[in-house]
């Protein structure tokens, strides 16, 4: 009888412990690695893809020779796009530091782009027989190709060294996902916002009276847009 009672008590204790283990957890503890994969990987690849597209756009514009004769200091788009390229490249290096999925292929692509574009324009550089002033010289194209080679070497080096991408703990994973989300929002939302601004006419206002675009003179007629 004593043995049977001990067995019954032990079985009851095991059952209660099993039930406590099976009790669903609440709060952030529910966000396990497996449950977070569906969001972490897509948003990370979306973020680095947006960075790569930005770098490609700036590379095409900055490395392509353009006739800037007759413009003040060669125009303002060049310095503006160069600053945007440096910012985008810095964010790409940040994604490499955080080991976001897709950041290494994005770094390799960011290195191949100036090498390919620069090689094309060194071979097909415009003839300056008419004494035209171009936005970039062959020497500057070579400098951009050197930067591209450095990015390519960095990407290939990290690819060979970081074959096993450890995700880390759950708080680290959530932090990386937040950073990737912010990158995707900024580098996807900013072009959309700029495109919406460019599609508006000069001196445009909304219905509440907020100015949306600049007025070139005091005589410009105001346009009310929805």
GROMACS .gro file of N, CA and C in nm, residues 124-186:
model
  189
  124UNK      N    1   3.460   5.361  -7.371
  124UNK     CA    2   3.374   5.442  -7.457
  124UNK      C    3   3.363   5.586  -7.407
  125UNK      N    4   3.474   5.640  -7.356
  125UNK     CA    5   3.469   5.777  -7.306
  125UNK      C    6   3.446   5.874  -7.422
  126UNK      N    7   3.358   5.974  -7.402
  126UNK     CA    8   3.327   6.066  -7.514
  126UNK      C    9   3.449   6.142  -7.563
  127UNK      N   10   3.449   6.173  -7.690
  127UNK     CA   11   3.556   6.250  -7.751
  127UNK      C   12   3.538   6.398  -7.715
  128UNK      N   13   3.646   6.458  -7.662
  128UNK     CA   14   3.636   6.598  -7.620
  128UNK      C   15   3.692   6.693  -7.725
  129UNK      N   16   3.676   6.656  -7.852
  129UNK     CA   17   3.728   6.741  -7.959
  129UNK      C   18   3.657   6.876  -7.961
  130UNK      N   19   3.531   6.881  -7.914
  130UNK     CA   20   3.456   7.006  -7.913
  130UNK      C   21   3.477   7.085  -7.784
  131UNK      N   22   3.577   7.045  -7.706
  131UNK     CA   23   3.610   7.114  -7.580
  131UNK      C   24   3.491   7.117  -7.485
  132UNK      N   25   3.422   7.007  -7.477
  132UNK     CA   26   3.311   6.996  -7.383
  132UNK      C   27   3.364   6.960  -7.244
  133UNK      N   28   3.290   7.002  -7.144
  133UNK     CA   29   3.328   6.975  -7.005
  133UNK      C   30   3.239   6.862  -6.953
  134UNK      N   31   3.301   6.754  -6.910
  134UNK     CA   32   3.225   6.640  -6.862
  134UNK      C   33   3.231   6.633  -6.710
  135UNK      N   34   3.128   6.571  -6.654
  135UNK     CA   35   3.111   6.569  -6.509
  135UNK      C   36   3.213   6.481  -6.440
  136UNK      N   37   3.275   6.389  -6.509
  136UNK     CA   38   3.372   6.299  -6.448
  136UNK      C   39   3.484   6.273  -6.549
  137UNK      N   40   3.606   6.269  -6.499
  137UNK     CA   41   3.723   6.246  -6.583
  137UNK      C   42   3.762   6.099  -6.578
  138UNK      N   43   3.842   6.053  -6.674
  138UNK     CA   44   3.889   5.914  -6.668
  138UNK      C   45   3.964   5.881  -6.539
  139UNK      N   46   4.038   5.978  -6.486
  139UNK     CA   47   4.108   5.954  -6.360
  139UNK      C   48   4.007   5.932  -6.246
  140UNK      N   49   3.901   6.009  -6.243
  140UNK     CA   50   3.798   5.992  -6.139
  140UNK      C   51   3.724   5.860  -6.157
  141UNK      N   52   3.704   5.818  -6.281
  141UNK     CA   53   3.643   5.687  -6.304
  141UNK      C   54   3.731   5.577  -6.248
  142UNK      N   55   3.863   5.591  -6.266
  142UNK     CA   56   3.954   5.493  -6.209
  142UNK      C   57   3.947   5.489  -6.056
  143UNK      N   58   3.927   5.605  -5.994
  143UNK     CA   59   3.915   5.610  -5.848
  143UNK      C   60   3.790   5.538  -5.801
  144UNK      N   61   3.680   5.557  -5.873
  144UNK     CA   62   3.556   5.487  -5.835
  144UNK      C   63   3.571   5.336  -5.855
  145UNK      N   64   3.645   5.295  -5.957
  145UNK     CA   65   3.668   5.153  -5.977
  145UNK      C   66   3.753   5.095  -5.865
  146UNK      N   67   3.846   5.173  -5.813
  146UNK     CA   68   3.927   5.127  -5.699
  146UNK      C   69   3.839   5.106  -5.576
  147UNK      N   70   3.744   5.198  -5.553
  147UNK     CA   71   3.651   5.181  -5.441
  147UNK      C   72   3.565   5.056  -5.463
  148UNK      N   73   3.521   5.034  -5.587
  148UNK     CA   74   3.444   4.914  -5.617
  148UNK      C   75   3.523   4.788  -5.593
  149UNK      N   76   3.651   4.790  -5.629
  149UNK     CA   77   3.735   4.672  -5.605
  149UNK      C   78   3.750   4.645  -5.455
  150UNK      N   79   3.758   4.753  -5.375
  150UNK     CA   80   3.768   4.734  -5.229
  150UNK      C   81   3.641   4.672  -5.173
  151UNK      N   82   3.525   4.719  -5.219
  151UNK     CA   83   3.398   4.661  -5.173
  151UNK      C   84   3.385   4.515  -5.217
  152UNK      N   85   3.427   4.486  -5.339
  152UNK     CA   86   3.422   4.349  -5.388
  152UNK      C   87   3.513   4.258  -5.305
  153UNK      N   88   3.635   4.304  -5.277
  153UNK     CA   89   3.727   4.224  -5.196
  153UNK      C   90   3.672   4.202  -5.055
  154UNK      N   91   3.610   4.306  -4.998
  154UNK     CA   92   3.551   4.292  -4.865
  154UNK      C   93   3.439   4.190  -4.865
  155UNK      N   94   3.353   4.196  -4.966
  155UNK     CA   95   3.243   4.100  -4.973
  155UNK      C   96   3.291   3.957  -4.991
  156UNK      N   97   3.390   3.937  -5.077
  156UNK     CA   98   3.442   3.802  -5.097
  156UNK      C   99   3.515   3.751  -4.973
  157UNK      N  100   3.584   3.839  -4.903
  157UNK     CA  101   3.653   3.798  -4.781
  157UNK      C  102   3.553   3.755  -4.674
  158UNK      N  103   3.448   3.835  -4.655
  158UNK     CA  104   3.348   3.800  -4.554
  158UNK      C  105   3.271   3.674  -4.595
  159UNK      N  106   3.253   3.655  -4.723
  159UNK     CA  107   3.182   3.536  -4.768
  159UNK      C  108   3.262   3.410  -4.736
  160UNK      N  109   3.393   3.417  -4.747
  160UNK     CA  110   3.477   3.300  -4.719
  160UNK      C  111   3.495   3.276  -4.569
  161UNK      N  112   3.485   3.383  -4.490
  161UNK     CA  113   3.510   3.369  -4.347
  161UNK      C  114   3.383   3.343  -4.267
  162UNK      N  115   3.274   3.402  -4.308
  162UNK     CA  116   3.149   3.393  -4.232
  162UNK      C  117   3.052   3.299  -4.302
  163UNK      N  118   3.088   3.175  -4.312
  163UNK     CA  119   2.999   3.078  -4.375
  163UNK      C  120   2.883   3.040  -4.284
  164UNK      N  121   2.908   3.033  -4.155
  164UNK     CA  122   2.802   3.000  -4.059
  164UNK      C  123   2.754   3.128  -3.993
  165UNK      N  124   2.636   3.174  -4.036
  165UNK     CA  125   2.581   3.298  -3.984
  165UNK      C  126   2.496   3.267  -3.861
  166UNK      N  127   2.554   3.288  -3.742
  166UNK     CA  128   2.482   3.262  -3.619
  166UNK      C  129   2.384   3.375  -3.592
  167UNK      N  130   2.261   3.338  -3.561
  167UNK     CA  131   2.157   3.437  -3.541
  167UNK      C  132   2.167   3.504  -3.405
  168UNK      N  133   2.220   3.439  -3.307
  168UNK     CA  134   2.229   3.496  -3.174
  168UNK      C  135   2.102   3.474  -3.095
  169UNK      N  136   2.093   3.543  -2.985
  169UNK     CA  137   1.978   3.527  -2.896
  169UNK      C  138   1.855   3.596  -2.954
  170UNK      N  139   1.742   3.574  -2.888
  170UNK     CA  140   1.617   3.631  -2.935
  170UNK      C  141   1.617   3.784  -2.930
  171UNK      N  142   1.667   3.850  -2.824
  171UNK     CA  143   1.672   3.997  -2.827
  171UNK      C  144   1.760   4.052  -2.939
  172UNK      N  145   1.872   3.984  -2.967
  172UNK     CA  146   1.958   4.027  -3.077
  172UNK      C  147   1.886   4.015  -3.210
  173UNK      N  148   1.813   3.906  -3.227
  173UNK     CA  149   1.739   3.884  -3.351
  173UNK      C  150   1.631   3.990  -3.369
  174UNK      N  151   1.562   4.025  -3.261
  174UNK     CA  152   1.459   4.128  -3.269
  174UNK      C  153   1.521   4.264  -3.301
  175UNK      N  154   1.637   4.293  -3.241
  175UNK     CA  155   1.705   4.419  -3.270
  175UNK      C  156   1.748   4.429  -3.416
  176UNK      N  157   1.800   4.320  -3.471
  176UNK     CA  158   1.839   4.321  -3.612
  176UNK      C  159   1.717   4.340  -3.702
  177UNK      N  160   1.607   4.277  -3.667
  177UNK     CA  161   1.486   4.292  -3.748
  177UNK      C  162   1.435   4.436  -3.744
  178UNK      N  163   1.447   4.502  -3.629
  178UNK     CA  164   1.404   4.642  -3.620
  178UNK      C  165   1.492   4.731  -3.707
  179UNK      N  166   1.624   4.708  -3.703
  179UNK     CA  167   1.716   4.786  -3.786
  179UNK      C  168   1.687   4.763  -3.935
  180UNK      N  169   1.667   4.638  -3.974
  180UNK     CA  170   1.636   4.608  -4.114
  180UNK      C  171   1.505   4.673  -4.157
  181UNK      N  172   1.408   4.675  -4.068
  181UNK     CA  173   1.280   4.738  -4.100
  181UNK      C  174   1.297   4.888  -4.122
  182UNK      N  175   1.375   4.953  -4.036
  182UNK     CA  176   1.400   5.096  -4.052
  182UNK      C  177   1.472   5.125  -4.184
  183UNK      N  178   1.571   5.043  -4.218
  183UNK     CA  179   1.642   5.062  -4.345
  183UNK      C  180   1.547   5.049  -4.463
  184UNK      N  181   1.461   4.947  -4.460
  184UNK     CA  182   1.366   4.927  -4.569
  184UNK      C  183   1.269   5.043  -4.580
  185UNK      N  184   1.221   5.093  -4.467
  185UNK     CA  185   1.125   5.204  -4.469
  185UNK      C  186   1.188   5.330  -4.527
  186UNK      N  187   1.311   5.360  -4.484
  186UNK     CA  188   1.376   5.484  -4.529
  186UNK      C  189   1.414   5.476  -4.675
   0.00000   0.00000   0.00000
